[in-house]
Short mmCIF file of C-alpha atoms in Angstrom, two decimals:
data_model
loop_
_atom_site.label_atom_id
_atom_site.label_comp_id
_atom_site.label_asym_id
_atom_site.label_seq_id
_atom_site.Cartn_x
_atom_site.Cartn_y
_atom_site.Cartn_z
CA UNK A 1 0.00 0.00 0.00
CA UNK A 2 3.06 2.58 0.73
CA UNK A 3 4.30 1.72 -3.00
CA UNK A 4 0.95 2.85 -4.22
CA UNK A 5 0.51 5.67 -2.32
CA UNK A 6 3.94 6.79 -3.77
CA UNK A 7 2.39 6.86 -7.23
CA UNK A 8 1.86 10.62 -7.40
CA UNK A 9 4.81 10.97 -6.54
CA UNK A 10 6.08 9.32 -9.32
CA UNK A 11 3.31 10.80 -11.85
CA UNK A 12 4.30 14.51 -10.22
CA UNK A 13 8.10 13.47 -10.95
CA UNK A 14 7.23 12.72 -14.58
CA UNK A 15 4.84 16.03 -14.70
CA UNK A 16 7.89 18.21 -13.85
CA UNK A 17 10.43 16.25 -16.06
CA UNK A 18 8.34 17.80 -19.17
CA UNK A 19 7.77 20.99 -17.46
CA UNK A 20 11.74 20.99 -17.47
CA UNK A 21 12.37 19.67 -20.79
CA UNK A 22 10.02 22.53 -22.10
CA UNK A 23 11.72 25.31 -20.05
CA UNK A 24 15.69 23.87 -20.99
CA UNK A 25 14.56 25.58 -25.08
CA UNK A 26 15.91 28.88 -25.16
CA UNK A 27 13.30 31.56 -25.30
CA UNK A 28 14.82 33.10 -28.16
CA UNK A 29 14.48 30.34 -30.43
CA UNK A 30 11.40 30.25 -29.65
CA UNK A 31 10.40 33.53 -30.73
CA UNK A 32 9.42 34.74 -34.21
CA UNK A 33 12.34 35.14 -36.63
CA UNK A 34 13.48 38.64 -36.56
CA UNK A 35 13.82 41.01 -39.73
CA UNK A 36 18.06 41.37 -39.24
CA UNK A 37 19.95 38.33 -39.74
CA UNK A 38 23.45 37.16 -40.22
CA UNK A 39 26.58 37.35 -39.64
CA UNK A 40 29.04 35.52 -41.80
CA UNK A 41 29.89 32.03 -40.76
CA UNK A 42 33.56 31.60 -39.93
CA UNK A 43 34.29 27.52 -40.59
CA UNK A 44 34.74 26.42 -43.74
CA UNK A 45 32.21 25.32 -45.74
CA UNK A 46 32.20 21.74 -47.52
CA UNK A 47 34.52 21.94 -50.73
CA UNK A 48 31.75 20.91 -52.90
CA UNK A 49 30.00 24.35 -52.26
CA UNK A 50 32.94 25.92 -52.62
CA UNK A 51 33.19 24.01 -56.69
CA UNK A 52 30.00 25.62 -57.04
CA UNK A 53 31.95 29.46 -56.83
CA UNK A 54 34.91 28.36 -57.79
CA UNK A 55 37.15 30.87 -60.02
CA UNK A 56 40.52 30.82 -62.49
CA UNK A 57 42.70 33.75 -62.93
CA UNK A 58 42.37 35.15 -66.54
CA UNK A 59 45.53 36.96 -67.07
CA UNK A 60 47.09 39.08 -70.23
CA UNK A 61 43.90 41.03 -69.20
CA UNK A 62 43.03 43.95 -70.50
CA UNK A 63 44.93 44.91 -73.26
CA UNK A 64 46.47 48.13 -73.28
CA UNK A 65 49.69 49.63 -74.19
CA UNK A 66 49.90 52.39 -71.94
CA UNK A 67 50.16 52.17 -68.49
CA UNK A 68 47.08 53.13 -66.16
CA UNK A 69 47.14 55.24 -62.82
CA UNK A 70 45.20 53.93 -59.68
CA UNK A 71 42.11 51.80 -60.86
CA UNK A 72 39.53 53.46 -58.01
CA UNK A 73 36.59 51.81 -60.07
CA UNK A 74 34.89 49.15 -62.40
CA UNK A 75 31.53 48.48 -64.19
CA UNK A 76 29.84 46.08 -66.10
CA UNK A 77 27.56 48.21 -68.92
CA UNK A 78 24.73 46.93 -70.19
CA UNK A 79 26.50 44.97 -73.12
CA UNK A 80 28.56 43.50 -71.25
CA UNK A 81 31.81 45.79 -71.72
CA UNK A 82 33.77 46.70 -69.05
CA UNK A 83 34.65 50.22 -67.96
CA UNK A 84 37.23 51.51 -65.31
CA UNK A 85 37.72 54.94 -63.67
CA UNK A 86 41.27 55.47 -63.12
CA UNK A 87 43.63 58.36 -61.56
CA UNK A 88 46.20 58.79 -64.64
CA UNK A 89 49.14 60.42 -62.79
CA UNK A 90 47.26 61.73 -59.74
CA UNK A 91 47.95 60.56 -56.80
CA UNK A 92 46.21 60.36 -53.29
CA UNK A 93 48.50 60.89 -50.48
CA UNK A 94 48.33 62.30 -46.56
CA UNK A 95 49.10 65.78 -47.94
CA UNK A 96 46.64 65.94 -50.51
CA UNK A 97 44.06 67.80 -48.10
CA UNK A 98 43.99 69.77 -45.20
CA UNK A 99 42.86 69.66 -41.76
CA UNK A 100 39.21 70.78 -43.07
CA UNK A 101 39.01 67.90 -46.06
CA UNK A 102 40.09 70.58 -48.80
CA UNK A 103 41.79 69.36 -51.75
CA UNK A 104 45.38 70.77 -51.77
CA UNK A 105 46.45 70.19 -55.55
CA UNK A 106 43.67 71.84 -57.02
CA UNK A 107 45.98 74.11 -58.97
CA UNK A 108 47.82 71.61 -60.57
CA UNK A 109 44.61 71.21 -63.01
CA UNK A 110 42.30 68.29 -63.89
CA UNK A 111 43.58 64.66 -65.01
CA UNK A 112 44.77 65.56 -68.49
CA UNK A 113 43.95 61.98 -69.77
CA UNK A 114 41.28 59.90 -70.42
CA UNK A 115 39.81 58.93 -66.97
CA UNK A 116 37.17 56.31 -68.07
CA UNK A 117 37.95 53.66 -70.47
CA UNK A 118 35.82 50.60 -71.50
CA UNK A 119 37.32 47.41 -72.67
CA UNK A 120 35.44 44.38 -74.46
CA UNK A 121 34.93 41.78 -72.00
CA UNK A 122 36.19 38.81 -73.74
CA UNK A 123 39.42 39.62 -75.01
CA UNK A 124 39.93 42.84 -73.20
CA UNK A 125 40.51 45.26 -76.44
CA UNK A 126 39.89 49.12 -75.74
CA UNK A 127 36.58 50.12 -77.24
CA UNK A 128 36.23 53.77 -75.88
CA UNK A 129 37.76 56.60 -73.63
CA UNK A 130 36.91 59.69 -72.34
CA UNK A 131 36.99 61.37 -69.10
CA UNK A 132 40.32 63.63 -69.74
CA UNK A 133 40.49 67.35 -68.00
CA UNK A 134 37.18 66.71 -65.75
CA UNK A 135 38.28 65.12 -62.74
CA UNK A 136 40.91 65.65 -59.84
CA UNK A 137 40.70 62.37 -58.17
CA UNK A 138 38.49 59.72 -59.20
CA UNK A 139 36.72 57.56 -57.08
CA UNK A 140 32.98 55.82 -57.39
CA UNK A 141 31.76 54.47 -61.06
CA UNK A 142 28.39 53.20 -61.64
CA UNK A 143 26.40 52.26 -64.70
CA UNK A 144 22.88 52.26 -64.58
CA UNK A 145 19.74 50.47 -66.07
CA UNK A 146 19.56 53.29 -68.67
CA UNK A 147 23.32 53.22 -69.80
CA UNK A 148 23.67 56.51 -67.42
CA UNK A 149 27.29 56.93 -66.23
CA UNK A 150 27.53 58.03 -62.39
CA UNK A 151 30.89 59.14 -61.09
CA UNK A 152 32.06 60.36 -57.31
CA UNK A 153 35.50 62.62 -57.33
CA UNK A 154 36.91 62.96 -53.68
CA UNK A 155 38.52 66.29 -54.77
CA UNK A 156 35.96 68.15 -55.99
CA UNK A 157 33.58 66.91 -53.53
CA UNK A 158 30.71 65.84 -56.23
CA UNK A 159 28.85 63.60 -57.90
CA UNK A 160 28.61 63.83 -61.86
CA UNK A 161 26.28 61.67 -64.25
CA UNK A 162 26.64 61.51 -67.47
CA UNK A 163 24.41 60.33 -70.59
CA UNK A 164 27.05 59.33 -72.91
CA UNK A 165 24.40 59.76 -75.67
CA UNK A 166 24.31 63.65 -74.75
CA UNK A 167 27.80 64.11 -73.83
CA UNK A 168 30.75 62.74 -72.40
CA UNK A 169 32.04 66.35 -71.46
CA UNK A 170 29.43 68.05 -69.66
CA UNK A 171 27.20 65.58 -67.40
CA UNK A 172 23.44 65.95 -67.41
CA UNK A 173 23.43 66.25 -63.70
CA UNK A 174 25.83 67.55 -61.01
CA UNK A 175 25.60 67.50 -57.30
CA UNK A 176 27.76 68.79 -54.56
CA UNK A 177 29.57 72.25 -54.71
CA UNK A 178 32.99 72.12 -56.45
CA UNK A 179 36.14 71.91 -54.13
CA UNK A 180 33.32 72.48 -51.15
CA UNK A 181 33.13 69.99 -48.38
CA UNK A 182 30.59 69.99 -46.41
CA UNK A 183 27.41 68.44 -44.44
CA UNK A 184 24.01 69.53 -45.45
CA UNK A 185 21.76 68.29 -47.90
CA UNK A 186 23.66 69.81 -50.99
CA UNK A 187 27.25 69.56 -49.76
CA UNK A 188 29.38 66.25 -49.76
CA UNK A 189 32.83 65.67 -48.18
CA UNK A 190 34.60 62.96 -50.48
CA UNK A 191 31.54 60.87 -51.68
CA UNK A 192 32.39 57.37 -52.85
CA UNK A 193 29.84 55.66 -54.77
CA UNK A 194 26.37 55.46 -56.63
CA UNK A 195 23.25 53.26 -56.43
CA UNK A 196 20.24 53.72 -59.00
CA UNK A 197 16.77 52.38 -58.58
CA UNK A 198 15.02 51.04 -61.75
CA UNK A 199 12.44 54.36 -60.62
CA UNK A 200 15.30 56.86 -61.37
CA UNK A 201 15.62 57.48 -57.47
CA UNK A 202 19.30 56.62 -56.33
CA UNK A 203 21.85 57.01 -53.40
CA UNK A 204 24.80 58.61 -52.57
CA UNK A 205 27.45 57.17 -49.83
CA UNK A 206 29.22 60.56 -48.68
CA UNK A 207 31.83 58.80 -47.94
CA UNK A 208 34.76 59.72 -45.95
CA UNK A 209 34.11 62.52 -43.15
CA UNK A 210 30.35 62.23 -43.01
CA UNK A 211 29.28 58.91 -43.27
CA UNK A 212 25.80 58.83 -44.44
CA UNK A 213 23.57 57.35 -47.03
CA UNK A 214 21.90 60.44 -48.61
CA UNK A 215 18.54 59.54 -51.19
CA UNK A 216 17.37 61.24 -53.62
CA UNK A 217 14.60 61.70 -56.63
CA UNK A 218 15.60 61.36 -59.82
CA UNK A 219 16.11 64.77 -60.53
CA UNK A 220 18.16 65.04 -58.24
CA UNK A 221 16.35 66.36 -55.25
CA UNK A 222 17.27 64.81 -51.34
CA UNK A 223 15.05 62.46 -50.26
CA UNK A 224 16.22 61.52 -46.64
CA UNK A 225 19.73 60.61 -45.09
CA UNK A 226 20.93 58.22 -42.50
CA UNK A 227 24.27 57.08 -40.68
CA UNK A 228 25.72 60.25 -40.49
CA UNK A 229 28.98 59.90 -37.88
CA UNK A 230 28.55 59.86 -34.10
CA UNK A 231 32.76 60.01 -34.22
CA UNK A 232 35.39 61.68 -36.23
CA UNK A 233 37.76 60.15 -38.26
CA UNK A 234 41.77 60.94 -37.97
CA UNK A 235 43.07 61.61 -41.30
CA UNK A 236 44.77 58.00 -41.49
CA UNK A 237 40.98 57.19 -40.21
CA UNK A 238 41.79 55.54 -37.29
CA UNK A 239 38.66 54.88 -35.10
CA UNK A 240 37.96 55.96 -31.95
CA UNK A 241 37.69 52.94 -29.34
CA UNK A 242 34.33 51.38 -28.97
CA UNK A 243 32.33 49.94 -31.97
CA UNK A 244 30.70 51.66 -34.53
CA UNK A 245 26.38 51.30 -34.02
CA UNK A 246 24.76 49.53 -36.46
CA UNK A 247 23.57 52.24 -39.30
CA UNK A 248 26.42 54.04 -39.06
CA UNK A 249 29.55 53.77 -40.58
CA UNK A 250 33.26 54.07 -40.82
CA UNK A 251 33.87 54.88 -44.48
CA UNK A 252 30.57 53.70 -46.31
CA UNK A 253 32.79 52.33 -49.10
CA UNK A 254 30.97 51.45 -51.98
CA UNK A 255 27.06 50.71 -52.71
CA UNK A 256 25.19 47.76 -54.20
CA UNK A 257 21.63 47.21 -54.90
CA UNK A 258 19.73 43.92 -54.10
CA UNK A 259 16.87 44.89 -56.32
CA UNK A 260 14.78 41.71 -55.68
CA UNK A 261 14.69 42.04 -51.70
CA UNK A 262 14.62 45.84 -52.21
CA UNK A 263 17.58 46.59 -50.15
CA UNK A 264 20.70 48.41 -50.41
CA UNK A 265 23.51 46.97 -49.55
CA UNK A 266 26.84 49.14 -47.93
CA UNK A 267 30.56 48.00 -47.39
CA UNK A 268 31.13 50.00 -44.33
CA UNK A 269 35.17 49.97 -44.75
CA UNK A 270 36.59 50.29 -41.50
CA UNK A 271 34.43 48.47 -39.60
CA UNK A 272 34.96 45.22 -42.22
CA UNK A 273 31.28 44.51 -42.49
CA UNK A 274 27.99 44.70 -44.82
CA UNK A 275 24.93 46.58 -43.76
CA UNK A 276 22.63 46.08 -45.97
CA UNK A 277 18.86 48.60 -45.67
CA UNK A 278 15.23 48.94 -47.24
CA UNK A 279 15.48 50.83 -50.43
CA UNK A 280 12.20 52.95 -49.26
CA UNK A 281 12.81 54.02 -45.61
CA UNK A 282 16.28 53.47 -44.91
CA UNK A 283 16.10 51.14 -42.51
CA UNK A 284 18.77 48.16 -41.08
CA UNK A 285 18.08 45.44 -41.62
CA UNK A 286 21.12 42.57 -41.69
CA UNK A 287 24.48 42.74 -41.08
CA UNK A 288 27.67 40.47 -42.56
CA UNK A 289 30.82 40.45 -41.27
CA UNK A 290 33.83 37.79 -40.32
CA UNK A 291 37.06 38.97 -38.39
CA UNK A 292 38.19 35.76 -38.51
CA UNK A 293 37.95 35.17 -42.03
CA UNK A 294 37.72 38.50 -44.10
CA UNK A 295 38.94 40.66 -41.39
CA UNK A 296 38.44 44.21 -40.22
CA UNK A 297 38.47 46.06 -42.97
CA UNK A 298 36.16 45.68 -46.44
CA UNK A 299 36.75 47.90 -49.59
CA UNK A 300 33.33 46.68 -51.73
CA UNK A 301 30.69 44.75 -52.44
CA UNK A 302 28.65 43.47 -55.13
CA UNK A 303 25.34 41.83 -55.50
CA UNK A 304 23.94 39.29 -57.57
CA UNK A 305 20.83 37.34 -57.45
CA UNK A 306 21.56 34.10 -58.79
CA UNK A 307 21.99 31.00 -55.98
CA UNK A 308 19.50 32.65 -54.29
CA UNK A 309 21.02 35.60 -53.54
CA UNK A 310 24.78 36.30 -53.03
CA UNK A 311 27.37 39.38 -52.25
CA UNK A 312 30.91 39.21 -54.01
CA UNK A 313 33.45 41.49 -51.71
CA UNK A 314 36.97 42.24 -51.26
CA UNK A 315 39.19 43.20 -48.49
CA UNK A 316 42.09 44.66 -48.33
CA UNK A 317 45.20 45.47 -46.24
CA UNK A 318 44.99 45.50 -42.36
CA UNK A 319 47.39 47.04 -40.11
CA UNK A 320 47.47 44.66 -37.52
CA UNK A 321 48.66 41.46 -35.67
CA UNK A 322 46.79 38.98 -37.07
CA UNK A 323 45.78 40.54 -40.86
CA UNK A 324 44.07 38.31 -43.12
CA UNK A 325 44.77 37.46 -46.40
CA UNK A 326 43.92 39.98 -49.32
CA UNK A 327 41.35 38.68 -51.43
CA UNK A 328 37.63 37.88 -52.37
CA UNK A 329 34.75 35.84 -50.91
CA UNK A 330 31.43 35.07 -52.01
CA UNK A 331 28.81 34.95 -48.95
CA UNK A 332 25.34 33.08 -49.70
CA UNK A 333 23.21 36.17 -48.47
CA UNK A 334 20.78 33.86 -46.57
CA UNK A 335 22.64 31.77 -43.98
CA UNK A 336 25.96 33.92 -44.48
CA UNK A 337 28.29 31.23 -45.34
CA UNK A 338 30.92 31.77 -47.39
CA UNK A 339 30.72 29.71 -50.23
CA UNK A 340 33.72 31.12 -52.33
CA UNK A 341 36.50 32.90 -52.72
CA UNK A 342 38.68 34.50 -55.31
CA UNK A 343 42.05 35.89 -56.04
CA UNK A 344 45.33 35.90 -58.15
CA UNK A 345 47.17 32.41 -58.01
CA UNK A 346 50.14 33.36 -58.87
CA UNK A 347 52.47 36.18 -56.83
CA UNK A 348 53.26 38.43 -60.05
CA UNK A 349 49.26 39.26 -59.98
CA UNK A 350 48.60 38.93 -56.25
CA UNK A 351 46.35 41.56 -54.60
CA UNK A 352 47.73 44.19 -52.83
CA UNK A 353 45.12 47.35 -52.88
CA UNK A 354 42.50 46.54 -54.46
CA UNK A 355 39.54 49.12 -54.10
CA UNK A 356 36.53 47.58 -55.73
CA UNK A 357 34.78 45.22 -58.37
CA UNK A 358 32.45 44.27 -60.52
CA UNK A 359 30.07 40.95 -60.88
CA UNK A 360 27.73 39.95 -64.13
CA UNK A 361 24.47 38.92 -63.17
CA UNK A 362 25.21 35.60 -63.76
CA UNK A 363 28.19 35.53 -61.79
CA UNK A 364 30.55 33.90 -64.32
CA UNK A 365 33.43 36.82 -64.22
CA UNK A 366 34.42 38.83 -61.94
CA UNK A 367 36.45 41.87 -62.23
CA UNK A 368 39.09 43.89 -59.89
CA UNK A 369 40.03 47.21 -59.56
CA UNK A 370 43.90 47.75 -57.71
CA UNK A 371 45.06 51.14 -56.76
CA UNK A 372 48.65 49.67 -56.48
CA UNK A 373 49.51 48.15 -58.73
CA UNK A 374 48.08 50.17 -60.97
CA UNK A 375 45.75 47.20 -62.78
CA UNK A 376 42.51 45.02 -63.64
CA UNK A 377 42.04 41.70 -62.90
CA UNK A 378 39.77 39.11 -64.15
CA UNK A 379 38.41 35.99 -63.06
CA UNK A 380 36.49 33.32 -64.83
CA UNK A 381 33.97 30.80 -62.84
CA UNK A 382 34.89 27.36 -63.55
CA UNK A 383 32.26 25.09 -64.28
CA UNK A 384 32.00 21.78 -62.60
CA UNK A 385 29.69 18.99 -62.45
CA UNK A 386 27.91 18.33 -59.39
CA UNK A 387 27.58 14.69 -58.17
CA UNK A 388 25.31 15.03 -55.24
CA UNK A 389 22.97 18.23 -55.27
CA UNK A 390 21.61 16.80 -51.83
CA UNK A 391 25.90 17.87 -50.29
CA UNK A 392 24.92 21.69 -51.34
CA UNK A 393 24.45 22.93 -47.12
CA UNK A 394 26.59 22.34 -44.82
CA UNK A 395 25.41 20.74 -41.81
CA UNK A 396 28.35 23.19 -40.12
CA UNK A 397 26.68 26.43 -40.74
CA UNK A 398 26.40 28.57 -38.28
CA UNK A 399 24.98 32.46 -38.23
CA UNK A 400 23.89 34.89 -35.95
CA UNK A 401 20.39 35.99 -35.45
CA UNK A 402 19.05 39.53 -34.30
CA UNK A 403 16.04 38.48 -31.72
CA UNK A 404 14.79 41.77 -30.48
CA UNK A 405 17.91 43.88 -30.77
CA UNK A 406 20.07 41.75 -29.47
CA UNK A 407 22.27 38.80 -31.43
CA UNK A 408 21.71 35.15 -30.59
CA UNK A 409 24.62 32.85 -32.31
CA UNK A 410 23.24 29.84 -33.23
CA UNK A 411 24.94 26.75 -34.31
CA UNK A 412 22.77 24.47 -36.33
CA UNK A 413 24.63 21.47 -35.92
CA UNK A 414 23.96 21.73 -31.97
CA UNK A 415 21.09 24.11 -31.79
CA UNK A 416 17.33 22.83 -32.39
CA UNK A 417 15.14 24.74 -35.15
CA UNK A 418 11.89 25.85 -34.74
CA UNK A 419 10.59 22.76 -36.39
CA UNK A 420 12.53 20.60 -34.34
CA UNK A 421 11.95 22.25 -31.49
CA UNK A 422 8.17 21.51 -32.36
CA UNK A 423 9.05 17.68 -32.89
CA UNK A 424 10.57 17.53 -30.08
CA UNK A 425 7.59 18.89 -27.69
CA UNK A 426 5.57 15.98 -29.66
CA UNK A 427 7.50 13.04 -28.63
CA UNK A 428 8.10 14.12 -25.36
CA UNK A 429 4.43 14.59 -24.54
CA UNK A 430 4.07 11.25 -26.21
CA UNK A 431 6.06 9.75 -24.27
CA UNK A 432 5.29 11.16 -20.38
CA UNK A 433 1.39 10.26 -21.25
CA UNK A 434 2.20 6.98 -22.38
CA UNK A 435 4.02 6.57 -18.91
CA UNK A 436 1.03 7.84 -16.86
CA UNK A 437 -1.15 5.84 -18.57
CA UNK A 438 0.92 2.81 -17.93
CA UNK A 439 1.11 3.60 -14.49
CA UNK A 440 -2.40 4.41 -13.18
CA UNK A 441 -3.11 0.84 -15.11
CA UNK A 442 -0.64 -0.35 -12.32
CA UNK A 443 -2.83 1.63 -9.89
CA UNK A 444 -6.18 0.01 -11.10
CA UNK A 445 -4.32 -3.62 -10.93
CA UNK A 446 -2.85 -3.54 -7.30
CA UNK A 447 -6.75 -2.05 -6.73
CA UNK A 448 -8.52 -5.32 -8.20
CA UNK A 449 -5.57 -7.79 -7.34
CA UNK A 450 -5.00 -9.72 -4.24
CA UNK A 451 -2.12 -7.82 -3.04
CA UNK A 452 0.37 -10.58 -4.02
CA UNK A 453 2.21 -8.39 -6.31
CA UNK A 454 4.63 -5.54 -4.72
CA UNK A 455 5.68 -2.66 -7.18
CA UNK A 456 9.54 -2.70 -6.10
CA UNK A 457 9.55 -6.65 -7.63
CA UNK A 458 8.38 -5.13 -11.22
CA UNK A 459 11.54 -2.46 -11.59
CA UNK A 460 9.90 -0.09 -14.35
CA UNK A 461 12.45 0.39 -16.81
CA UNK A 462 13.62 3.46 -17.40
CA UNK A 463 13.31 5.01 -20.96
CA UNK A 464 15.71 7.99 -22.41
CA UNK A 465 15.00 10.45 -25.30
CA UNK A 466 17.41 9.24 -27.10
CA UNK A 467 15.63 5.37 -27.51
CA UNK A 468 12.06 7.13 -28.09
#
């Protein structure tokens, strides 16, 4: 009778068991998934994803006979060519402005040469230059949907575009005041790149002393701004100590558009990560970065949406202990792995400075712009076979989710999805009735039995998730 009367015991153990299963799931895997995601997984994927983005150098590459200055940009027009934005003999050094971000060679004259020349992409001939005695120092190129050519100059502190049908000597639109930094609405202070919306609206980083993402209209008119610096840069932009909040930035670097999610992405420089932000309000909304793999600092980016989305980007040199390796990576936008990577492989063509790049839609080249040395490079995907579709994710993936502003890192080889999470609640309910059921049978038996039978001579055998 003692054994029997120990029986809610026993059914109150088993009660609480589940209780504490339930409560051992983390509350924020629990919740709903939040709109910022990732950060960019630092193992190594499998290197059958890596086959799938997998690269050869092309060299000989374009073909020119004279030499180029710094490369500070490339494009990809509309059929296909490629054009660069280079610096001819002009060259940006610690002296070249003042205290106040004023350009201190401005009497030496414009570039006298050709600034922006376009190359065909296959066997790298010279098609078309222009560009000579408009610019100081050359810095953002973009091409839009329309064939529109949008430049940045850090010396004269604008933003040109040009409709090469017009002109290629006067640009249908000009913002900024020449040689004028500054931080309003109509004033820039070194911008560095371009972004164009299929409506004609587009965006401006402004770049190196303030900071921000400015939108505007198509003609031209501001929109809205955001990320404009809490912090002031040296003039070797050293940071001050603390990190940078997300939406702002150290150096917004150069701009790509991920037209099918509607978001802009940024390559915040210093800071060696991707914010990417809705196209219509200027919002945050995910975040990519890897010290461990890429690194602290991170020149530019590129979007394509092939794969289901992915953003090509480059690094470049670090000043520090443990500096990682020049060179590209591919991250899968939507778990943040990095599923390839890209570079010279051979030490005549190795990366130094290179400053940003280029991606067709399809992803099959890839191009490079270097400061120093003063070059292009290309690289050609190499097409494999792929034996086992099913090996395409890694089991080893791991990424970091935003759960009500705060990051949750979450590995998925140890850390239960929602689904499972779900299965998991179903088995173990399964199995805690199953054992209450079993044992107020026992209850009704020792109540109709003779009493021969003691509950200590059955032993009920105990039964562990894992043989459920």
């Amino acid at each position: 009778m003692e054994n029997v009367l120990n029986l809610p015991k026993l059914v109150l153990l088993l009660v609480s068991l589940k209780i504490l299963v339930v409560r051992a799931i983390p509350q924020s895997v629990l919740l709903p998934p939040a709109v910022a995601t990732i950060n960019v997984n630092n193992s190594t994927a499998p290197s059958t994803r890596f086959g799938e983005h997998e690269y050869a150098y092309v060299s000989s590459w374009p073909i020119l006979a004279r030499k180029l200055g710094s490369v500070s940009a490339v494009a990809i027009d509309g059929t296909g060519n490629i054009a660069i934005f280079h610096r001819a003999s002009h060259v940006w050094t610690l002296n070249s402005f003042d205290s106040e971000n004023r350009y201190q060679e401005a009497t030496g004259g414009p570039i006298a040469e050709s600034t922006v020349l376009t190359f065909r992409s296959n066997d790298g001939a010279l098609l078309k230059e222009w560009g000579a005695n408009i610019f100081y120092m050359p810095h953002g190129l973009t091409i839009d949907h329309e064939q529109n050519y949008w430049l940045t100059d850090v010396a004269l502190h604008q933003v040109f575009k040009f409709d090469l049908d017009h002109s290629t000597t006067e640009p249908v639109l000009t913002l900024g005041t020449r040689f004028e930094p500054g931080n309003d609405m109509y004033h820039y202070c070194k911008p560095t790149s371009v972004a164009v919306l299929k409506s004609g609206e587009f965006f401006v980083a402004d770049g190196y002393c303030n900071g921000r993402i400015v939108k505007y209209t198509a003609e031209g008119l501001p929109i809205m701004s955001w990320g404009r610096n809490s912090f002031v840069l040296t003039r070797t932009f050293t940071l001050p100590p603390g990190p940078v909040p997300e939406s702002f930035f150290a150096i917004p670097h150069a701009l790509t558009l991920a037209n099918d999610r509607a978001l802009l992405c940024v390559a915040d420089r210093e800071q060696g990560r991707i914010q990417c932000f809705h196209t219509g309000n200027g919002t945050f909304h995910s975040q990519y970065s890897s010290p461990e793999m890429i690194g602290s600092r991170l020149f530019s980016v590129k979007y394509i949406a092939t794969d289901g989305g992915l953003l090509y980007t480059i690094n470049g040199p670090q000043f520090e202990l443990n500096a990682k390796p020049v060179g590209g990576y591919i991250i899968e936008m939507s778990s943040g792995s990095v599923v390839g990577r890209f570079q010279p492989n051979n030490t005549k063509h190795a990366f130094s400075n290179p400053h940003e790049l280029a991606v067709t839609d399809d992803g099959s080249d890839v191009y490079v712009a270097e400061l120093d040395p003063q070059m292009v490079h290309k690289f050609r995907r190499i097409t494999r076979a792929t034996s086992n579709p099913g090996e395409h994710t890694s089991s080893s993936d791991t990424y970091a989710t935003r759960v009500n502003g705060h990051l949750v890192a979450n590995g998925m080889s140890s850390v239960m999805t929602a689904g499972s999470i779900g299965i998991f609640s179903i088995v173990s309910s399964i199995i805690v009735t199953s054992l209450l059921v079993i044992l107020m049978a026992r209850v009704v038996c020792f109540r109709s039995g003779q009493g021969s039978s003691r509950l200590d001579e059955v032993p009920l055998r105990s039964m562990t998730l894992d043989e459920a």
